[in-house]
Coordinates of C-alpha atoms in Angstrom, one line a residue:
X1 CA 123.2 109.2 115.7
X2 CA 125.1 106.8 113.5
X3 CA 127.6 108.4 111.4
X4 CA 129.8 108.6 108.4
X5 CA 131.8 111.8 108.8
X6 CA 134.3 113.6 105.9
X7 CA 137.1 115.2 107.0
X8 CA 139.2 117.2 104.4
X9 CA 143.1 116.5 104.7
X10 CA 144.9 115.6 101.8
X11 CA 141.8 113.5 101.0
X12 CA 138.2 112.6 102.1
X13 CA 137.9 110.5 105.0
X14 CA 135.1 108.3 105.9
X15 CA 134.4 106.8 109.5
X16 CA 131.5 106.0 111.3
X17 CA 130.9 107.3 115.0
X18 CA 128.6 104.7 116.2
X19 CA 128.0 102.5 113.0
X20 CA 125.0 101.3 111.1
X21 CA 122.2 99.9 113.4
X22 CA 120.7 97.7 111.2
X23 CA 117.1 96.6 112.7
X24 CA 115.8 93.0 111.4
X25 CA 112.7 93.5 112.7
X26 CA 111.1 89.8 113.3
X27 CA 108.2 89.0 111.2
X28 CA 105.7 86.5 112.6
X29 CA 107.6 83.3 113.2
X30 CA 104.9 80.9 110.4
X31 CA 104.9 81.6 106.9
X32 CA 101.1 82.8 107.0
X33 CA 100.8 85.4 108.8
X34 CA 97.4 84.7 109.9
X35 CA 93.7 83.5 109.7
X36 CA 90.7 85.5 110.6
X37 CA 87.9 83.7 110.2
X38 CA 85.0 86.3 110.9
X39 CA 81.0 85.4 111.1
X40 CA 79.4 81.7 112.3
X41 CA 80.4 78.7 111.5
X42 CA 77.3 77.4 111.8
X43 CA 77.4 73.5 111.3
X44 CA 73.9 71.5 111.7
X45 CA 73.4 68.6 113.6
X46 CA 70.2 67.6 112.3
X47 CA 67.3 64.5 112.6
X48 CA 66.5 63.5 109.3
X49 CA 63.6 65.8 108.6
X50 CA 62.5 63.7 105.2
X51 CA 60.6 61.4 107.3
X52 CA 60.4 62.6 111.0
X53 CA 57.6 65.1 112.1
X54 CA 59.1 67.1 115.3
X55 CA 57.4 69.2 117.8
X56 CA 59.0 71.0 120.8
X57 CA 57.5 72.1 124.3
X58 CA 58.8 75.6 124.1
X59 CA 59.7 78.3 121.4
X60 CA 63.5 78.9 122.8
X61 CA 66.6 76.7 121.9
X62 CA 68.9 75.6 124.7
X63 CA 72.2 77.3 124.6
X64 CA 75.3 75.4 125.3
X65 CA 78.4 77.5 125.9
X66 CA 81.7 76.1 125.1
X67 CA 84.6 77.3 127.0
X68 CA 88.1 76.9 125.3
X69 CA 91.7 77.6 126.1
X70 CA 91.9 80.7 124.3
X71 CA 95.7 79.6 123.2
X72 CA 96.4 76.4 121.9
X73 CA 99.6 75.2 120.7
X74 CA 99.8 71.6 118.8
X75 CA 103.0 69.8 117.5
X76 CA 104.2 70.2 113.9
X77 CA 104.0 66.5 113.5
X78 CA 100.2 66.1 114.8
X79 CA 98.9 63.1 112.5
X80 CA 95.9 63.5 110.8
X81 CA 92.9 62.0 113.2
X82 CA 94.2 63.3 116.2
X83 CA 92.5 65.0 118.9
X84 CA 94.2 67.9 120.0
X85 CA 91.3 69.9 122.3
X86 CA 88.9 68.1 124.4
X87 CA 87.0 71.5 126.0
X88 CA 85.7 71.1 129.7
X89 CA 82.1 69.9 130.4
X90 CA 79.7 72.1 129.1
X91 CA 75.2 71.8 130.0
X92 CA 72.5 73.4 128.5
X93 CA 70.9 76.6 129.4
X94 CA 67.6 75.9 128.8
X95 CA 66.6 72.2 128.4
X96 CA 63.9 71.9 125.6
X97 CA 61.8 68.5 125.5
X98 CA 60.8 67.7 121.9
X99 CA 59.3 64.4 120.2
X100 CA 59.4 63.0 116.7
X101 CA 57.5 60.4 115.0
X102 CA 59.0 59.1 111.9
X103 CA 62.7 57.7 110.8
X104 CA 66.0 58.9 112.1
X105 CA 68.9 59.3 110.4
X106 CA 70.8 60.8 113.4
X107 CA 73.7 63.4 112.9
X108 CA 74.4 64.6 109.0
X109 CA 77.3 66.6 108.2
X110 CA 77.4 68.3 104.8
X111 CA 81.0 69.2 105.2
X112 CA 82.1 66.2 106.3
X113 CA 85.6 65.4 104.9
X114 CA 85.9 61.9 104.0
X115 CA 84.1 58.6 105.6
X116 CA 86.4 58.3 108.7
X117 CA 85.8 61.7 109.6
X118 CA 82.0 61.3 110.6
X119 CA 80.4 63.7 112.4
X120 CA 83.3 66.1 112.0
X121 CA 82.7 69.8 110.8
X122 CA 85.5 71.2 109.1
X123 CA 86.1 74.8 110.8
X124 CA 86.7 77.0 107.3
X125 CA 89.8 75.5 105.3
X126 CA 91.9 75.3 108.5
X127 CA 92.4 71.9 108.2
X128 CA 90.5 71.4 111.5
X129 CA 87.1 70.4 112.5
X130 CA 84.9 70.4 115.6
X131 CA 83.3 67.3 117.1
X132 CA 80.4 67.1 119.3
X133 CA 79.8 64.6 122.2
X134 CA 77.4 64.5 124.9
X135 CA 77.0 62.7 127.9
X136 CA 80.4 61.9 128.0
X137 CA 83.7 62.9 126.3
X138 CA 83.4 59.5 124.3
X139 CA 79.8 59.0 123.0
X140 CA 79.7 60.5 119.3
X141 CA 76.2 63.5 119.5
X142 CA 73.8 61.7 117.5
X143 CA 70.3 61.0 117.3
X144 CA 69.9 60.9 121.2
X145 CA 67.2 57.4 120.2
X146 CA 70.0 55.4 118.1
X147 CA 71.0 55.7 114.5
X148 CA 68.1 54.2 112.3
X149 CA 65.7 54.0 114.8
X150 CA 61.6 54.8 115.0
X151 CA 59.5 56.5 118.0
X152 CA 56.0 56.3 116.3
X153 CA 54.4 57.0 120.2
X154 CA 55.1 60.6 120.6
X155 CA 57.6 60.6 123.6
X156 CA 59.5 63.7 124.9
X157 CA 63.4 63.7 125.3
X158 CA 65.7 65.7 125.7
X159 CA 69.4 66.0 127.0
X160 CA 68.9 67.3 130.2
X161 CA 71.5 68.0 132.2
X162 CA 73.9 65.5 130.8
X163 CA 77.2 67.4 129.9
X164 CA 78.5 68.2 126.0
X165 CA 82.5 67.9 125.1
X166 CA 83.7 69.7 122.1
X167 CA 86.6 68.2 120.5
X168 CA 89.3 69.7 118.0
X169 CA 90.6 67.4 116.0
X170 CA 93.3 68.0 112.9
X171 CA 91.4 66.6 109.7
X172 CA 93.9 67.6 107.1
X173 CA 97.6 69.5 106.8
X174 CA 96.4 73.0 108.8
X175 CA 97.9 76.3 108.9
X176 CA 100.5 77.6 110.8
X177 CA 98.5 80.2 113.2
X178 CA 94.5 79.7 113.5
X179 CA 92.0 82.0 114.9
X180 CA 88.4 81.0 115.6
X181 CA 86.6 84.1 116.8
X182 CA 83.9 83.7 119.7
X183 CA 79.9 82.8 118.6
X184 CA 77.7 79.8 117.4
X185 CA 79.3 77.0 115.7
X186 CA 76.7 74.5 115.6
X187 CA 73.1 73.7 115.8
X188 CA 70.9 70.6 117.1
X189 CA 68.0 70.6 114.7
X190 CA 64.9 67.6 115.3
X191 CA 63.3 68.1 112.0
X192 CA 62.9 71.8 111.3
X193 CA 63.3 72.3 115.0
X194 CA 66.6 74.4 116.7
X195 CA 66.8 72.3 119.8
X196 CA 70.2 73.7 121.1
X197 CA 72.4 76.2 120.0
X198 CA 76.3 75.3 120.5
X199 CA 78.2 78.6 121.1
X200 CA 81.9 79.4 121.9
X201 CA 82.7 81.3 125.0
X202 CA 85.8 83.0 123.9
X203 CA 87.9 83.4 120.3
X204 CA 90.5 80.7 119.5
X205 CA 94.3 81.1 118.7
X206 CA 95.4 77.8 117.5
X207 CA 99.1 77.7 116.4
X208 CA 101.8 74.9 115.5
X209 CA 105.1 75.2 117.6
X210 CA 107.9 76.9 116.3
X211 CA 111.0 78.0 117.4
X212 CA 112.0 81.1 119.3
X213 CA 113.2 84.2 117.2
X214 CA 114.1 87.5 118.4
X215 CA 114.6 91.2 117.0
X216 CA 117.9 91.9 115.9
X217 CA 120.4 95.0 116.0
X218 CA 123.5 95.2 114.0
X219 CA 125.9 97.8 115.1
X220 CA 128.5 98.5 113.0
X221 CA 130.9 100.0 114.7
X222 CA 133.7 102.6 113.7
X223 CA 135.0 101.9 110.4
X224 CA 137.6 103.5 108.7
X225 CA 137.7 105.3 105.0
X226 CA 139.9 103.1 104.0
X227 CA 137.8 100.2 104.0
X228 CA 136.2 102.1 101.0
X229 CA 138.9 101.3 98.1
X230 CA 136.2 103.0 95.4
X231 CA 132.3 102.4 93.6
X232 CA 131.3 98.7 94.1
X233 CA 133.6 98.0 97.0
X234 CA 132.6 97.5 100.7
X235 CA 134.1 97.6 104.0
X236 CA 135.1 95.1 106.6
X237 CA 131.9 93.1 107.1
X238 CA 130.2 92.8 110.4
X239 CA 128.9 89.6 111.9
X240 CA 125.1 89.3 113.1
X241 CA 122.7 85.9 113.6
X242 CA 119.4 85.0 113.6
X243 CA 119.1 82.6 116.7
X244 CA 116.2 79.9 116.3
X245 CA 115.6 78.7 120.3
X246 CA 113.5 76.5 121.6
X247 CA 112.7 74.9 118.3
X248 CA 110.4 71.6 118.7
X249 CA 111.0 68.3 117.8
X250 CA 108.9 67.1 114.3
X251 CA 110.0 70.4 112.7
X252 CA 112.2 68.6 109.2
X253 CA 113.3 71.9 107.4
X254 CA 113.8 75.8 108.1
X255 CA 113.9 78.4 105.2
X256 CA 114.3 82.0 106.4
X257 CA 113.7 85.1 104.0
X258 CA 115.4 88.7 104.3
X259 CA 113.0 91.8 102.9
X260 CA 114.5 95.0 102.9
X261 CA 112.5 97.6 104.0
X262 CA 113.8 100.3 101.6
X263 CA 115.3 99.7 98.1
X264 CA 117.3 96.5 96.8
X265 CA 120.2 98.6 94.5
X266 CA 122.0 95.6 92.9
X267 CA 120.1 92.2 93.3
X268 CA 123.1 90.4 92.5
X269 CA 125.5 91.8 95.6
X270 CA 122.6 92.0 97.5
X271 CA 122.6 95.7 98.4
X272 CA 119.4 97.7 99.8
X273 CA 119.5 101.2 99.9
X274 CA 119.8 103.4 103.4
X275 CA 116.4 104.4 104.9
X276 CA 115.0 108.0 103.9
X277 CA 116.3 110.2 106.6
X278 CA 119.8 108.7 106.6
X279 CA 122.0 112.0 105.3
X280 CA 124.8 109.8 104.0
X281 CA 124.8 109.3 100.2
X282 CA 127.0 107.0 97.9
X283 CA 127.1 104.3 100.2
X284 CA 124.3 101.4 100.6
X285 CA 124.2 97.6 102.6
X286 CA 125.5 94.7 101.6
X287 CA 124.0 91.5 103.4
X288 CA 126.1 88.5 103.4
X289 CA 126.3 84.5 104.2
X290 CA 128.6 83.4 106.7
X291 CA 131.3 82.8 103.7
X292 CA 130.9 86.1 102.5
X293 CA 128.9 85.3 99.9
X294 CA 126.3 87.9 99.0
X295 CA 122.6 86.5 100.4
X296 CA 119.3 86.3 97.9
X297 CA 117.0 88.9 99.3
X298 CA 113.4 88.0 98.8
X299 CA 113.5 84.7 98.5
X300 CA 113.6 81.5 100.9
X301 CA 117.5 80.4 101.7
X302 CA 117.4 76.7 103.2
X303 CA 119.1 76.4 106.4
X304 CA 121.1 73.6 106.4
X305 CA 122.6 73.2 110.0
X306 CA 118.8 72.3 111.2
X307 CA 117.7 69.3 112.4
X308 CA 114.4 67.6 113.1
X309 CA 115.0 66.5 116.7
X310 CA 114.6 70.8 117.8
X311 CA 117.0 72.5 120.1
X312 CA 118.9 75.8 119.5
X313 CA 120.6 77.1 116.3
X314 CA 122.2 80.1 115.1
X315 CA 121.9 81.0 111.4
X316 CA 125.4 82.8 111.0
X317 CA 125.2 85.8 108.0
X318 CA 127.5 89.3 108.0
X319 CA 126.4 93.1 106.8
X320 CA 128.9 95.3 105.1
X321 CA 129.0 99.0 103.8
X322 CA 129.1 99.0 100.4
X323 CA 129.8 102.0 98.2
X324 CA 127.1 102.7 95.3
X325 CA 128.2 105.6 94.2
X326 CA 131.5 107.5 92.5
X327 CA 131.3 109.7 95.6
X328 CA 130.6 108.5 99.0
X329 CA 129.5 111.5 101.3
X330 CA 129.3 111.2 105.0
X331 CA 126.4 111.2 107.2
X332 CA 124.1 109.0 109.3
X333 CA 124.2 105.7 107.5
X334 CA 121.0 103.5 108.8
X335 CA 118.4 100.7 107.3
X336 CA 116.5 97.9 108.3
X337 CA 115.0 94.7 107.1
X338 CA 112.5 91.6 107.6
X339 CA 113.0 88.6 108.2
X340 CA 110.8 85.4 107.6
X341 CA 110.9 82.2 109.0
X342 CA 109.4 79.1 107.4
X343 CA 108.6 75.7 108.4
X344 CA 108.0 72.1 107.2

Protein backbone atom coordinates (compact mmCIF):
# COMPACT_ATOMS: atom_id res chain seq x y z
CA UNK A 1 0.00 0.00 0.00
CA UNK A 2 1.28 3.49 -0.77
CA UNK A 3 2.19 5.45 2.10
CA UNK A 4 2.72 8.61 3.96
CA UNK A 5 4.00 7.63 7.42
CA UNK A 6 4.45 10.17 10.72
CA UNK A 7 6.99 9.46 12.88
CA UNK A 8 7.34 11.60 16.16
CA UNK A 9 10.98 12.79 16.86
CA UNK A 10 11.52 16.17 17.58
CA UNK A 11 8.95 16.79 14.83
CA UNK A 12 6.50 15.04 12.34
CA UNK A 13 7.96 13.35 9.60
CA UNK A 14 6.39 12.52 6.38
CA UNK A 15 7.63 9.87 3.76
CA UNK A 16 6.11 7.72 1.45
CA UNK A 17 6.86 3.88 1.38
CA UNK A 18 5.93 3.15 -2.08
CA UNK A 19 4.59 6.56 -3.43
CA UNK A 20 1.35 7.74 -5.00
CA UNK A 21 0.21 5.38 -7.94
CA UNK A 22 -1.50 7.73 -9.85
CA UNK A 23 -3.75 5.76 -12.54
CA UNK A 24 -4.63 7.95 -15.84
CA UNK A 25 -6.89 5.62 -16.93
CA UNK A 26 -7.26 6.10 -20.94
CA UNK A 27 -10.48 7.35 -22.12
CA UNK A 28 -11.46 6.35 -25.65
CA UNK A 29 -8.88 7.72 -28.01
CA UNK A 30 -11.86 10.29 -30.28
CA UNK A 31 -13.54 12.98 -28.74
CA UNK A 32 -17.12 11.21 -29.01
CA UNK A 33 -17.13 8.49 -27.34
CA UNK A 34 -19.54 6.71 -29.58
CA UNK A 35 -22.52 6.24 -31.89
CA UNK A 36 -25.25 3.75 -31.53
CA UNK A 37 -27.43 3.92 -33.99
CA UNK A 38 -30.25 1.39 -33.01
CA UNK A 39 -33.48 0.21 -35.37
CA UNK A 40 -33.52 0.21 -39.54
CA UNK A 41 -32.29 2.44 -41.57
CA UNK A 42 -34.57 1.74 -44.01
CA UNK A 43 -33.84 3.80 -47.25
CA UNK A 44 -36.26 3.15 -50.40
CA UNK A 45 -35.22 2.51 -53.75
CA UNK A 46 -38.36 3.00 -55.46
CA UNK A 47 -40.03 3.07 -59.30
CA UNK A 48 -41.93 6.13 -59.56
CA UNK A 49 -45.37 4.87 -58.41
CA UNK A 50 -47.22 8.24 -59.70
CA UNK A 51 -47.52 6.73 -63.06
CA UNK A 52 -46.40 3.06 -63.06
CA UNK A 53 -48.86 0.25 -62.23
CA UNK A 54 -46.62 -2.87 -60.81
CA UNK A 55 -47.53 -6.40 -60.30
CA UNK A 56 -45.22 -9.19 -58.94
CA UNK A 57 -45.32 -13.09 -59.47
CA UNK A 58 -45.07 -13.89 -55.88
CA UNK A 59 -46.03 -12.47 -52.33
CA UNK A 60 -42.30 -12.65 -50.81
CA UNK A 61 -39.45 -10.05 -51.42
CA UNK A 62 -35.97 -11.27 -52.25
CA UNK A 63 -33.57 -10.89 -49.54
CA UNK A 64 -30.07 -9.62 -50.31
CA UNK A 65 -27.57 -10.05 -47.43
CA UNK A 66 -24.75 -7.79 -47.28
CA UNK A 67 -21.70 -9.00 -45.64
CA UNK A 68 -19.19 -6.21 -44.26
CA UNK A 69 -15.90 -6.04 -42.47
CA UNK A 70 -17.25 -5.69 -39.14
CA UNK A 71 -14.14 -3.11 -38.48
CA UNK A 72 -13.32 -0.43 -40.69
CA UNK A 73 -10.76 2.10 -40.24
CA UNK A 74 -10.58 5.18 -42.75
CA UNK A 75 -7.98 8.07 -42.86
CA UNK A 76 -8.52 11.37 -41.04
CA UNK A 77 -8.09 13.15 -44.30
CA UNK A 78 -10.71 11.01 -46.38
CA UNK A 79 -12.18 13.81 -48.88
CA UNK A 80 -15.62 14.17 -49.15
CA UNK A 81 -16.91 11.75 -52.29
CA UNK A 82 -14.76 8.97 -51.48
CA UNK A 83 -15.48 5.51 -51.37
CA UNK A 84 -14.14 3.89 -48.48
CA UNK A 85 -16.12 0.21 -48.37
CA UNK A 86 -16.96 -1.67 -51.50
CA UNK A 87 -18.68 -4.95 -49.67
CA UNK A 88 -18.11 -8.41 -51.54
CA UNK A 89 -20.71 -9.64 -54.08
CA UNK A 90 -23.83 -10.21 -52.64
CA UNK A 91 -27.29 -12.30 -54.83
CA UNK A 92 -30.73 -12.47 -54.03
CA UNK A 93 -32.44 -15.01 -52.02
CA UNK A 94 -35.45 -15.32 -53.71
CA UNK A 95 -35.65 -13.77 -57.20
CA UNK A 96 -39.11 -12.06 -57.67
CA UNK A 97 -40.28 -11.31 -61.48
CA UNK A 98 -42.48 -8.20 -61.48
CA UNK A 99 -43.77 -5.93 -64.52
CA UNK A 100 -44.89 -2.34 -64.67
CA UNK A 101 -46.71 -0.40 -67.28
CA UNK A 102 -46.44 3.21 -66.93
CA UNK A 103 -43.35 5.91 -66.48
CA UNK A 104 -40.12 5.36 -64.60
CA UNK A 105 -38.49 7.62 -62.67
CA UNK A 106 -35.82 5.02 -61.51
CA UNK A 107 -34.05 5.32 -58.04
CA UNK A 108 -35.46 8.37 -55.60
CA UNK A 109 -33.69 9.23 -52.52
CA UNK A 110 -35.47 11.46 -50.00
CA UNK A 111 -32.33 11.87 -48.01
CA UNK A 112 -30.26 12.51 -50.54
CA UNK A 113 -27.65 15.15 -49.57
CA UNK A 114 -26.95 17.43 -52.37
CA UNK A 115 -27.11 16.84 -56.33
CA UNK A 116 -23.66 15.03 -56.66
CA UNK A 117 -24.54 12.67 -54.13
CA UNK A 118 -27.32 10.79 -56.16
CA UNK A 119 -28.53 7.77 -55.12
CA UNK A 120 -26.72 8.07 -51.81
CA UNK A 121 -28.55 7.37 -48.41
CA UNK A 122 -27.25 9.16 -45.66
CA UNK A 123 -26.72 6.41 -42.74
CA UNK A 124 -28.24 8.77 -39.56
CA UNK A 125 -26.07 11.97 -39.24
CA UNK A 126 -22.76 10.01 -39.51
CA UNK A 127 -21.68 11.81 -42.26
CA UNK A 128 -21.87 8.59 -44.35
CA UNK A 129 -24.08 7.06 -46.80
CA UNK A 130 -24.73 3.68 -48.45
CA UNK A 131 -24.79 3.17 -52.25
CA UNK A 132 -26.36 0.38 -54.07
CA UNK A 133 -25.04 -1.22 -57.32
CA UNK A 134 -25.93 -4.24 -59.06
CA UNK A 135 -24.62 -6.22 -61.68
CA UNK A 136 -21.44 -4.94 -61.12
CA UNK A 137 -19.49 -2.75 -58.54
CA UNK A 138 -19.84 0.23 -61.05
CA UNK A 139 -23.45 0.41 -62.54
CA UNK A 140 -25.41 2.88 -60.15
CA UNK A 141 -29.10 0.41 -58.86
CA UNK A 142 -31.61 2.09 -60.74
CA UNK A 143 -34.70 1.45 -62.64
CA UNK A 144 -33.23 -2.00 -63.99
CA UNK A 145 -35.27 -0.55 -67.75
CA UNK A 146 -33.33 2.94 -67.91
CA UNK A 147 -33.99 6.21 -66.31
CA UNK A 148 -37.19 7.78 -68.03
CA UNK A 149 -38.16 4.94 -69.85
CA UNK A 150 -41.83 3.15 -70.67
CA UNK A 151 -42.75 -0.79 -70.83
CA UNK A 152 -46.46 -0.32 -71.78
CA UNK A 153 -46.40 -4.41 -72.86
CA UNK A 154 -46.40 -6.09 -69.50
CA UNK A 155 -42.93 -7.88 -69.41
CA UNK A 156 -41.44 -9.54 -66.37
CA UNK A 157 -37.87 -8.71 -65.05
CA UNK A 158 -36.13 -9.12 -62.50
CA UNK A 159 -32.38 -9.19 -61.23
CA UNK A 160 -31.73 -12.64 -61.21
CA UNK A 161 -28.82 -13.82 -60.20
CA UNK A 162 -26.73 -10.83 -61.11
CA UNK A 163 -24.70 -9.75 -57.97
CA UNK A 164 -25.36 -6.36 -55.69
CA UNK A 165 -22.19 -4.18 -54.25
CA UNK A 166 -22.87 -2.03 -51.34
CA UNK A 167 -20.64 1.01 -51.17
CA UNK A 168 -19.65 3.30 -48.11
CA UNK A 169 -18.94 6.42 -49.09
CA UNK A 170 -18.02 9.61 -46.69
CA UNK A 171 -20.72 12.35 -47.76
CA UNK A 172 -19.90 14.94 -45.22
CA UNK A 173 -17.16 15.65 -42.11
CA UNK A 174 -18.18 12.19 -39.97
CA UNK A 175 -17.64 11.17 -36.51
CA UNK A 176 -14.82 9.86 -35.02
CA UNK A 177 -16.10 6.10 -34.08
CA UNK A 178 -19.41 4.77 -36.05
CA UNK A 179 -21.50 1.84 -35.36
CA UNK A 180 -24.08 0.55 -37.76
CA UNK A 181 -25.82 -2.29 -35.98
CA UNK A 182 -26.83 -5.50 -38.23
CA UNK A 183 -30.65 -5.49 -40.11
CA UNK A 184 -32.37 -3.89 -43.24
CA UNK A 185 -31.13 -0.79 -44.68
CA UNK A 186 -32.81 -0.59 -47.83
CA UNK A 187 -35.74 -1.57 -49.89
CA UNK A 188 -36.39 -2.07 -53.88
CA UNK A 189 -39.92 -0.98 -54.19
CA UNK A 190 -41.72 -1.28 -58.22
CA UNK A 191 -44.66 0.87 -57.44
CA UNK A 192 -46.13 -0.15 -54.15
CA UNK A 193 -44.27 -3.32 -54.55
CA UNK A 194 -41.15 -4.60 -51.95
CA UNK A 195 -39.22 -6.43 -54.60
CA UNK A 196 -35.94 -6.98 -52.47
CA UNK A 197 -35.07 -6.42 -49.14
CA UNK A 198 -31.25 -5.17 -48.68
CA UNK A 199 -30.04 -6.47 -45.21
CA UNK A 200 -26.75 -6.28 -43.33
CA UNK A 201 -25.08 -9.51 -42.28
CA UNK A 202 -23.26 -8.22 -39.32
CA UNK A 203 -23.06 -4.69 -37.17
CA UNK A 204 -20.53 -2.04 -38.34
CA UNK A 205 -17.59 -0.27 -36.40
CA UNK A 206 -16.45 2.39 -38.59
CA UNK A 207 -13.64 4.62 -37.00
CA UNK A 208 -11.06 7.32 -38.18
CA UNK A 209 -7.35 6.48 -37.31
CA UNK A 210 -5.81 7.73 -34.46
CA UNK A 211 -2.87 7.37 -32.58
CA UNK A 212 -1.93 4.78 -30.00
CA UNK A 213 -2.43 5.71 -26.19
CA UNK A 214 -1.87 3.57 -23.30
CA UNK A 215 -2.90 3.53 -19.50
CA UNK A 216 -0.61 5.18 -17.27
CA UNK A 217 0.83 4.67 -13.70
CA UNK A 218 2.68 7.30 -11.84
CA UNK A 219 4.69 5.98 -8.92
CA UNK A 220 5.88 8.38 -6.71
CA UNK A 221 8.39 7.01 -5.01
CA UNK A 222 9.78 7.79 -1.45
CA UNK A 223 9.69 11.25 -0.59
CA UNK A 224 10.89 12.94 2.27
CA UNK A 225 8.91 15.34 4.92
CA UNK A 226 10.99 17.85 4.05
CA UNK A 227 9.74 18.30 0.71
CA UNK A 228 6.63 19.60 2.68
CA UNK A 229 7.91 23.30 3.76
CA UNK A 230 4.00 24.07 5.00
CA UNK A 231 -0.02 24.61 3.62
CA UNK A 232 0.15 25.41 -0.24
CA UNK A 233 3.60 23.95 -0.77
CA UNK A 234 4.43 20.65 -2.63
CA UNK A 235 7.08 18.17 -2.94
CA UNK A 236 9.64 17.29 -5.51
CA UNK A 237 7.59 16.67 -8.63
CA UNK A 238 7.50 13.46 -10.42
CA UNK A 239 7.75 13.01 -14.18
CA UNK A 240 4.99 10.93 -16.18
CA UNK A 241 3.92 11.14 -20.26
CA UNK A 242 1.27 10.40 -22.25
CA UNK A 243 2.87 8.67 -25.30
CA UNK A 244 0.74 9.20 -28.73
CA UNK A 245 2.19 6.05 -31.08
CA UNK A 246 1.46 5.18 -34.17
CA UNK A 247 -0.26 8.36 -34.99
CA UNK A 248 -1.37 8.65 -38.81
CA UNK A 249 -0.53 10.93 -41.29
CA UNK A 250 -3.57 13.82 -42.17
CA UNK A 251 -4.09 14.17 -38.42
CA UNK A 252 -3.19 18.56 -38.19
CA UNK A 253 -3.81 19.12 -34.35
CA UNK A 254 -3.89 17.11 -30.91
CA UNK A 255 -5.69 18.60 -27.72
CA UNK A 256 -5.59 16.25 -24.72
CA UNK A 257 -7.87 16.85 -21.51
CA UNK A 258 -7.03 15.64 -17.84
CA UNK A 259 -10.49 14.84 -15.59
CA UNK A 260 -9.95 13.99 -12.13
CA UNK A 261 -11.78 11.35 -10.87
CA UNK A 262 -12.28 12.79 -7.38
CA UNK A 263 -12.34 16.51 -6.38
CA UNK A 264 -10.44 19.54 -8.04
CA UNK A 265 -9.30 21.53 -4.51
CA UNK A 266 -7.81 24.74 -6.03
CA UNK A 267 -8.56 25.15 -9.83
CA UNK A 268 -5.82 27.54 -10.07
CA UNK A 269 -2.72 25.05 -8.92
CA UNK A 270 -4.49 22.42 -10.33
CA UNK A 271 -4.92 20.10 -7.34
CA UNK A 272 -7.56 17.09 -7.13
CA UNK A 273 -8.23 15.67 -3.92
CA UNK A 274 -6.94 11.81 -2.88
CA UNK A 275 -9.50 9.04 -3.68
CA UNK A 276 -12.04 8.03 -0.71
CA UNK A 277 -10.22 5.26 0.91
CA UNK A 278 -6.78 6.99 0.90
CA UNK A 279 -6.14 7.45 4.95
CA UNK A 280 -3.74 10.29 4.43
CA UNK A 281 -5.25 13.77 5.03
CA UNK A 282 -3.86 17.40 4.49
CA UNK A 283 -2.12 16.56 1.48
CA UNK A 284 -3.78 16.51 -2.23
CA UNK A 285 -2.14 16.24 -6.26
CA UNK A 286 -0.80 18.70 -8.04
CA UNK A 287 -0.59 18.02 -11.89
CA UNK A 288 1.89 19.87 -13.79
CA UNK A 289 3.32 20.89 -17.47
CA UNK A 290 6.70 19.90 -18.34
CA UNK A 291 7.86 23.57 -16.99
CA UNK A 292 6.27 23.18 -13.88
CA UNK A 293 3.60 25.05 -14.62
CA UNK A 294 0.30 24.00 -13.00
CA UNK A 295 -1.98 22.17 -16.01
CA UNK A 296 -5.87 23.34 -16.65
CA UNK A 297 -7.85 20.34 -15.64
CA UNK A 298 -11.00 20.00 -17.63
CA UNK A 299 -10.28 21.63 -20.42
CA UNK A 300 -8.47 20.86 -23.85
CA UNK A 301 -4.54 21.88 -23.63
CA UNK A 302 -3.07 22.13 -27.37
CA UNK A 303 -0.20 20.03 -27.92
CA UNK A 304 2.25 21.74 -29.71
CA UNK A 305 5.21 19.32 -30.53
CA UNK A 306 2.52 17.47 -33.00
CA UNK A 307 2.77 17.31 -36.41
CA UNK A 308 0.59 16.35 -39.29
CA UNK A 309 2.97 13.87 -41.08
CA UNK A 310 2.10 11.07 -37.77
CA UNK A 311 4.80 9.17 -35.99
CA UNK A 312 5.45 8.93 -32.22
CA UNK A 313 5.29 11.69 -29.53
CA UNK A 314 5.43 12.03 -25.96
CA UNK A 315 3.39 14.79 -24.24
CA UNK A 316 5.85 15.44 -21.23
CA UNK A 317 3.71 16.69 -17.80
CA UNK A 318 4.89 16.10 -13.90
CA UNK A 319 2.59 15.16 -10.60
CA UNK A 320 3.54 16.51 -7.18
CA UNK A 321 2.30 16.23 -3.54
CA UNK A 322 0.87 19.16 -2.51
CA UNK A 323 -0.11 20.01 0.99
CA UNK A 324 -3.93 21.33 1.45
CA UNK A 325 -4.08 21.46 4.77
CA UNK A 326 -2.30 23.27 8.10
CA UNK A 327 -1.71 19.58 9.09
CA UNK A 328 -0.57 16.97 6.84
CA UNK A 329 -1.25 13.47 8.41
CA UNK A 330 0.29 10.34 7.09
CA UNK A 331 -1.29 7.49 5.34
CA UNK A 332 -1.95 5.88 1.95
CA UNK A 333 -1.90 8.76 -0.42
CA UNK A 334 -3.60 7.59 -3.88
CA UNK A 335 -5.83 9.14 -6.94
CA UNK A 336 -6.46 8.82 -10.40
CA UNK A 337 -7.56 10.65 -13.39
CA UNK A 338 -8.86 10.74 -17.18
CA UNK A 339 -7.54 11.62 -19.91
CA UNK A 340 -8.95 12.72 -23.34
CA UNK A 341 -7.58 12.80 -26.54
CA UNK A 342 -8.79 15.01 -29.41
CA UNK A 343 -8.29 15.22 -32.97
CA UNK A 344 -8.51 17.57 -36.03
Amino acid sequence: MNMLRNELTNSYWLAINKGLEMNLNKKPIYKYVKTLFFGAFISVIIIDDAAATCTSNTATPGVVNFTINENIIIPRDTPIGEIIYTSPAATSVGHPLFSCTGDYTGLVSTGSVQSNFEYIFPIGETGLGFKFYWHNSTTNLVNIYGEGKTNTNGQQVGFGSSPFYLKIIKIRPTLDTIEIPAGSIANYLAGELTILRFQLANKINITQQTCTVSNINVPMGVQPASGFQGINTRMAPRDFAISLNNCPSGINSVKYRIDPTTTIINPTKSVVTLQSNSTASGVGVQILDASSNPLPLGVDNVFSGYAATGGNYSIPLKAAYYQTGYIAKGGSANTSLTFTMTYQ
